[in-house]
Coordinates of C-alpha atoms in Angstrom, one line a residue:
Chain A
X21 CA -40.1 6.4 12.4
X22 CA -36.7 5.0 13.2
X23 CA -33.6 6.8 12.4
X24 CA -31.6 5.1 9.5
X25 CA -28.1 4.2 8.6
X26 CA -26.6 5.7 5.7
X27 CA -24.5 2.3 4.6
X28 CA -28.2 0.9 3.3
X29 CA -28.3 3.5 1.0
X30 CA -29.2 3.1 -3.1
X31 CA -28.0 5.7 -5.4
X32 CA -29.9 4.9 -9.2
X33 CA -28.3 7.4 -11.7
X34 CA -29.6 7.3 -15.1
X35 CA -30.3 3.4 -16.1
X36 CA -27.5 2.4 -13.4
X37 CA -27.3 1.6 -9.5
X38 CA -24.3 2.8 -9.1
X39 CA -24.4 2.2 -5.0
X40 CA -21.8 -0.5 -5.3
X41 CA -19.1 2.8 -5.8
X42 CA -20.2 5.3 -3.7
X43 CA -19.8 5.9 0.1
X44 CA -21.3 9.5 0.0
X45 CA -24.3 10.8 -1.3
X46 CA -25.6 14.7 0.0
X47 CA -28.5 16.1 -2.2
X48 CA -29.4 19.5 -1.0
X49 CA -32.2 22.1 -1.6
X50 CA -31.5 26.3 -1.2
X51 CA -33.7 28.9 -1.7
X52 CA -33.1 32.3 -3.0
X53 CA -34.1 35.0 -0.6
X54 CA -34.6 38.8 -1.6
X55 CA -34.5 41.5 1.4
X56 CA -37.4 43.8 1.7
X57 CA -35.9 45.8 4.3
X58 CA -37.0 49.2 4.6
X59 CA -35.2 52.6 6.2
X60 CA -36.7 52.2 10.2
X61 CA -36.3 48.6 10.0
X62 CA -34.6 47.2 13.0
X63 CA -34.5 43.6 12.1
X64 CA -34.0 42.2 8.2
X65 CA -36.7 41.6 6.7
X66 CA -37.3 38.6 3.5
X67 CA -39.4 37.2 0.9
X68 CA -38.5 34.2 -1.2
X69 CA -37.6 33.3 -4.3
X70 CA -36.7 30.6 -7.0
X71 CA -35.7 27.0 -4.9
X72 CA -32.3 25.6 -6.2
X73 CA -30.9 22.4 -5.5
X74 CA -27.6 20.2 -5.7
X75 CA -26.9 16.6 -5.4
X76 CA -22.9 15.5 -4.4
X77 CA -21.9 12.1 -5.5
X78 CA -18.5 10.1 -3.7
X79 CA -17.0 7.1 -4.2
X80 CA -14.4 4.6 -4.9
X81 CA -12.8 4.6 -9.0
X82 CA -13.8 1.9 -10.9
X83 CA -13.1 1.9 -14.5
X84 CA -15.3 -1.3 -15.8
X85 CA -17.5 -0.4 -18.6
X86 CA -20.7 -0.1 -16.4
X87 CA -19.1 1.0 -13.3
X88 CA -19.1 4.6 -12.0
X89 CA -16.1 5.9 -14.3
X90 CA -18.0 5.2 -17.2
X91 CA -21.1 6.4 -16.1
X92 CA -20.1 9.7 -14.8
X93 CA -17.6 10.5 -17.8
X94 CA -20.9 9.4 -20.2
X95 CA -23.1 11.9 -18.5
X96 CA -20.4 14.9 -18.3
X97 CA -19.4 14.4 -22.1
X98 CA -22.2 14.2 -23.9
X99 CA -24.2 16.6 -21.7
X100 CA -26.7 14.5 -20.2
X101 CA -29.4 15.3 -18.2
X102 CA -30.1 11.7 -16.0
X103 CA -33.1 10.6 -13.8
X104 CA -31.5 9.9 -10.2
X105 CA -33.3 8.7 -7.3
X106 CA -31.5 8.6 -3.5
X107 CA -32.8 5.7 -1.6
X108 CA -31.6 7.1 2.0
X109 CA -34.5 5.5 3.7
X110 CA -33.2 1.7 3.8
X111 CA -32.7 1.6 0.5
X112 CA -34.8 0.5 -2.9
X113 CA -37.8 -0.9 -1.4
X114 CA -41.4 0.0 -1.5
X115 CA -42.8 2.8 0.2
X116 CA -39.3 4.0 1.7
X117 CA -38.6 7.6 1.0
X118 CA -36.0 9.2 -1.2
X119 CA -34.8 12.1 -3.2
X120 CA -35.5 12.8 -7.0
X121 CA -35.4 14.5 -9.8
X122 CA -32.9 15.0 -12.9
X123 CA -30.0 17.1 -12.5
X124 CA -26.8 18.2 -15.3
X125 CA -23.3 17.0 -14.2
X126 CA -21.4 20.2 -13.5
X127 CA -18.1 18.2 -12.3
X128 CA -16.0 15.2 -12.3
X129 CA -13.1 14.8 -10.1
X130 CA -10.8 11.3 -9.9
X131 CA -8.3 11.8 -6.9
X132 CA -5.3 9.4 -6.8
X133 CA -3.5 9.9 -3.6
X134 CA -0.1 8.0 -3.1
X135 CA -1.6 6.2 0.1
X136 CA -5.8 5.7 -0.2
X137 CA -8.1 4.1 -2.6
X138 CA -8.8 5.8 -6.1
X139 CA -11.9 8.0 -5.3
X140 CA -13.8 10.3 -7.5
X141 CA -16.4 12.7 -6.7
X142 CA -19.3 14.5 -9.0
X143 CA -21.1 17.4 -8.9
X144 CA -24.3 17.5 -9.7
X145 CA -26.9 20.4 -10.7
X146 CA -30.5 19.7 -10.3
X147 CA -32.9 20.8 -12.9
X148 CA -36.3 21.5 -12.7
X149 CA -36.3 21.0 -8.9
X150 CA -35.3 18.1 -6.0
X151 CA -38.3 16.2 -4.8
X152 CA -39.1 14.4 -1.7
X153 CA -40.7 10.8 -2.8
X154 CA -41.4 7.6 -2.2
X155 CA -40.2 4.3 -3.9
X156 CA -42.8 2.1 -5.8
X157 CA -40.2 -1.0 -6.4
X158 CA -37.8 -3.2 -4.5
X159 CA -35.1 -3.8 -7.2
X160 CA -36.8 -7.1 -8.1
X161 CA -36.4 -8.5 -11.6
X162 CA -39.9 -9.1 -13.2
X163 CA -40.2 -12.0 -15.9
X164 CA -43.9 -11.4 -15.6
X165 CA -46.8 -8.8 -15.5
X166 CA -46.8 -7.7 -12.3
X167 CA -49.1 -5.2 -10.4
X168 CA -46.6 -3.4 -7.5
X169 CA -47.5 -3.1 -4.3
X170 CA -49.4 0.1 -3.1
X171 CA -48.0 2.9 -1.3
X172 CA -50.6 4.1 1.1
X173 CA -50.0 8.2 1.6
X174 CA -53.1 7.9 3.8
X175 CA -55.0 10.8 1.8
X176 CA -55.1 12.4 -1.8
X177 CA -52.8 15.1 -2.7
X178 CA -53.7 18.1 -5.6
X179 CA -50.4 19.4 -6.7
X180 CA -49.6 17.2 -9.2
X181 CA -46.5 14.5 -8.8
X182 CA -43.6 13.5 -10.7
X183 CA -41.7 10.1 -10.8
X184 CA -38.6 8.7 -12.2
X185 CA -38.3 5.6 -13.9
X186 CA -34.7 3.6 -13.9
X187 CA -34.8 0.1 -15.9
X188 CA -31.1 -0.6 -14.3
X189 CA -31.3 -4.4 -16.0
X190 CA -33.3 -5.9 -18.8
X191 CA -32.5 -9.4 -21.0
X192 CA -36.3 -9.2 -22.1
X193 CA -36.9 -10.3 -25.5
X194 CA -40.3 -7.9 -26.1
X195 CA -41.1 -4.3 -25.0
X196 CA -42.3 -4.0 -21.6
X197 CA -44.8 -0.7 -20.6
X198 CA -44.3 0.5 -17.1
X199 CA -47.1 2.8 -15.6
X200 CA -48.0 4.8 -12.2
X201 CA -51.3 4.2 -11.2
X202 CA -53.7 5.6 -8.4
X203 CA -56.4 4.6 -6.7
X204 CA -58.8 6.2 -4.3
X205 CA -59.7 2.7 -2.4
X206 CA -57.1 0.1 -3.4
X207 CA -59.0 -1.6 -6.0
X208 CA -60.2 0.4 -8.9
X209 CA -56.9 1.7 -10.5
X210 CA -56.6 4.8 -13.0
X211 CA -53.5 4.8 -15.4
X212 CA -51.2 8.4 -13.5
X213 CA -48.3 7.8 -15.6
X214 CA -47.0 6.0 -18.6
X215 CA -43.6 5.9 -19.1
X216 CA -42.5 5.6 -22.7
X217 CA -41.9 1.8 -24.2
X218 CA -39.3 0.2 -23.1
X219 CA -37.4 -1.9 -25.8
X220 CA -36.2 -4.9 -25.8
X221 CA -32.7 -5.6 -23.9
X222 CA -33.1 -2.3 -23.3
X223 CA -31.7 -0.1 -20.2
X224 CA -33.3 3.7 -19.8
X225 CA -34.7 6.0 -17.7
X226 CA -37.1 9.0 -17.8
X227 CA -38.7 11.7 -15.6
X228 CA -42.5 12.6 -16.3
X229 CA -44.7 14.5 -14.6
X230 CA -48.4 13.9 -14.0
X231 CA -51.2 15.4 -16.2
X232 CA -53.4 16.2 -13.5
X233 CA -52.8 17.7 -10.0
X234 CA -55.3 15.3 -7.9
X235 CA -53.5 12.4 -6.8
X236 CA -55.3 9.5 -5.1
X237 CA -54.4 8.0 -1.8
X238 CA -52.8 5.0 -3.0
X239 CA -49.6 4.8 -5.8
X240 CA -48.7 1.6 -7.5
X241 CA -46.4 0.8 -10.5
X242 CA -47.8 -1.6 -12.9
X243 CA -45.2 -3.5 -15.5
X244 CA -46.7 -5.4 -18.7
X245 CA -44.9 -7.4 -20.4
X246 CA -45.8 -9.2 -23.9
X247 CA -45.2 -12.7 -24.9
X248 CA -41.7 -13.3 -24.9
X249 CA -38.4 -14.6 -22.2
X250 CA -36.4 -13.0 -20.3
X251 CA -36.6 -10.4 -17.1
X252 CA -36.4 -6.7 -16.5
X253 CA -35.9 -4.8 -13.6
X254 CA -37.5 -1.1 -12.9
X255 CA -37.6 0.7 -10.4
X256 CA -40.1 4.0 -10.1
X257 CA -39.8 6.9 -7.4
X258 CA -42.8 9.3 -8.0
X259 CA -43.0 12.6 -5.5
X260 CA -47.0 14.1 -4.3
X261 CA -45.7 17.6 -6.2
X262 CA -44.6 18.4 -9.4
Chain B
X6 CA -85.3 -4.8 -14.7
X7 CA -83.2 -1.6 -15.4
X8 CA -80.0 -1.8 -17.5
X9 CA -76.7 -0.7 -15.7
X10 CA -75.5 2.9 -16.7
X11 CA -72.6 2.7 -19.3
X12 CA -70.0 4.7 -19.2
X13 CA -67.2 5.4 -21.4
X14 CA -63.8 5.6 -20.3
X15 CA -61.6 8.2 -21.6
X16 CA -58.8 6.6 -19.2
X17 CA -56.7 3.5 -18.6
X18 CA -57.5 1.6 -15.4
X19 CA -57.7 -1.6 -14.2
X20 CA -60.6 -2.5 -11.6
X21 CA -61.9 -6.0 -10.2
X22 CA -62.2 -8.8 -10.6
X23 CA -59.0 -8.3 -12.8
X24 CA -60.4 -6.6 -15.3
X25 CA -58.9 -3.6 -17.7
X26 CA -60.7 -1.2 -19.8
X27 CA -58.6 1.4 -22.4
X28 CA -59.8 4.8 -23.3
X29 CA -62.7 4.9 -25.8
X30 CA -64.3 1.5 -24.5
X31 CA -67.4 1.4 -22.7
X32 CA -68.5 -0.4 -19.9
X33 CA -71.3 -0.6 -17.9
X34 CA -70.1 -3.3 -14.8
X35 CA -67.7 -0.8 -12.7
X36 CA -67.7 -1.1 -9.2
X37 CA -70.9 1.1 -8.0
X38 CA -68.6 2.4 -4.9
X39 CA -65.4 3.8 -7.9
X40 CA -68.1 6.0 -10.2
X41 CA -68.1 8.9 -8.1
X42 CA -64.2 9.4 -8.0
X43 CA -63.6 8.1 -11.6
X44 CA -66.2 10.7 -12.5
X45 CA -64.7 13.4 -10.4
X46 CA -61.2 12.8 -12.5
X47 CA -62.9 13.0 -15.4
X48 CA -61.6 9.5 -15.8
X49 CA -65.1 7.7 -17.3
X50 CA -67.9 10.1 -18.2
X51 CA -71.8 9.3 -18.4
X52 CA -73.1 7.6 -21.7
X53 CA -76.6 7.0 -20.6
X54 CA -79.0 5.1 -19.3
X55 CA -82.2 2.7 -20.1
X56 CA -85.5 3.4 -17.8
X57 CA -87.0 0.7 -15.9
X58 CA -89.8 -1.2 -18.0
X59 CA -92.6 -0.3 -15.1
X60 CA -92.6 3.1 -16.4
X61 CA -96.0 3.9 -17.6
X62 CA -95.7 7.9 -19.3
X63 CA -99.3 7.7 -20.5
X64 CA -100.5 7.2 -16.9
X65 CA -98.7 10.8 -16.2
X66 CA -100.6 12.3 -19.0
X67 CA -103.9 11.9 -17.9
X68 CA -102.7 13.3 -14.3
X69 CA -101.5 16.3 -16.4
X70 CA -104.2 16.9 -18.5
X71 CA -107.0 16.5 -15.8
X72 CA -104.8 19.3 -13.4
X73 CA -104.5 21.7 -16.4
X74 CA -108.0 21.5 -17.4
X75 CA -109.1 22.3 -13.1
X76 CA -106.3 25.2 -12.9
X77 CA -107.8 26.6 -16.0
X78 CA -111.5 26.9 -14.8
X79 CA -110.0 28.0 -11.5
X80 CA -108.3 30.8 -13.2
X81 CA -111.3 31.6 -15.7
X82 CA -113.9 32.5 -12.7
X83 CA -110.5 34.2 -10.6
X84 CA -110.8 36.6 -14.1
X85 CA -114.4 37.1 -14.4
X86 CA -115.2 37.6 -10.2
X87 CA -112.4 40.4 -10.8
X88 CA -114.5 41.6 -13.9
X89 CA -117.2 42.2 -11.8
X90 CA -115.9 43.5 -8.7
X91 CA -114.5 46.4 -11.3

């Protein structure tokens, strides 16, 4: 594996790639840790705990209706609780690593300082856990039903997954139904996950986990579309743990 | 010529050559080399199957009938040489 560059990196927030703004992404995972010392000990002594996690967020102000203002000041004031995926690993692209989860905006800081660029910074608490993952799409916009390309994890895993879904763009005039799918041999493919409908001209996102905790070599993301026009582009992260 | 087994699927999935079955259908052309994993996951389950046409039963029978009717003389003198020994 070669080292990577952080400048390639994707930050998808919600239903936004907000990447364009930001020149600093950190997501970090803690631990609690309770001491089981006893009297005699000569060395501490541990077991752990609950895992906790954090994601930072920096970046350049920009005050455009979709751009990072908006979407941070959307999720702090209405108390939202977004899907995010951090593409650190070259980016969005399939197969290439990343962070996910959803997480509750605990901060939201715009600095103005007399001689720099507008920045803002936000805080980030992670909810229900940070995952390591991979990515199943490259960004692409889809104006057709298209099977993904698999993500070979080289065997099956059995504690369950989650994924993320982020529809960052979508002009299409009909719903579209966007699934996970494994497979044990690259052909047969069982339905993992179903994300929920998405509407018409319709941005979302969502976090689901898997019903079962067997998970198949391979991972795919599968987008139907029904008769209509336009394009729509998803992107899925899905992590071998829920 | 036997029948392939049918199963019905009580999960989505897609498998060649490009073909998707929902859950509740049933279908009985899934690759042979997919059954045991689908299976496993609890993804199809068994519906049945129809026998081979070459299957004669009554042919059995008369195998049966003709080994019952030996072990029960067998065991009749086994009783009465015991009878006597006593």
């Amino acid at each position: 594996m070669a080292y990577r560059h952080g400048r390639n990196t994707d930050v998808l927030l919600g239903s936004y790639d907000i990447s364009a703004y930001l020149n600093e992404a950190t997501p970090s995972m803690s631990i609690d840790t309770a001491e089981t010392s006893a009297f005699g000990s000569s060395a501490k002594t541990y077991i752990v705990g609950q895992n906790d996690a954090t994601v930072s967020l920096g970046g350049m102000f920009d005050g455009d209706a979709t751009a990072v203002n908006a979407v941070f000041e959307d999720i702090i004031s209405n108390d939202l609780t977004p899907a995010f995926t951090i593409a650190y690993d070259n980016g969005v692209g399939v197969g290439n690593n990343c962070s996910l989860g959803t997480a509750k905006q605990t901060s939201y800081e715009i600095s103005a300082p007399v001689g720099d660029v507008v920045s803002v910074t936000g805080e980030f608490q992670v909810t229900g856990g940070i995952r390591q993952g991979v990515l199943l799409n490259d960004g692409t916009a889809l104006s057709a039903t298209t099977n993904g390309t698999s993500v070979d994890n080289s065997a099956a895993t059995a504690i369950g997954a989650v994924a993320n879904l982020h529809v960052i763009a979508n002009s299409r005039s009909t719903a579209t139904t966007i699934k996970v799918q494994h497979s044990t041999d690259n052909s047969t493919w069982v339905d993992l996950i179903t994300f929920t409908s998405v509407s018409a001209s319709t941005i979302t996102n969502e976090n689901i986990a898997a019903g079962v905790l067997t998970i198949r070599r391979y991972l795919r993301a599968q987008t139907t579309l029904t008769a209509g026009t336009g394009s729509i582009t998803p992107i899925v992260s899905i992590a071998r743990r829920n | 010529m036997a029948k392939n087994v049918e199963y019905k699927v009580l999960q989505g999935l897609d498998y060649p050559p490009a073909k998707r079955a929902e859950a509740g259908d049933v279908v009985s052309d899934l690759p042979k080399d997919a059954i045991s994993w689908l299976l496993a996951d609890g993804v199809i389950a068994l519906v049945g199957k129809t026998l081979p046409e070459e299957v004669e039963p009554e042919i059995e029978h008369e195998v049966e009938v003709e080994n019952l009717a030996s072990i029960a003389e067998d065991d009749l003198f086994a009783e009465e040489e015991e009878v006597d020994g006593v």
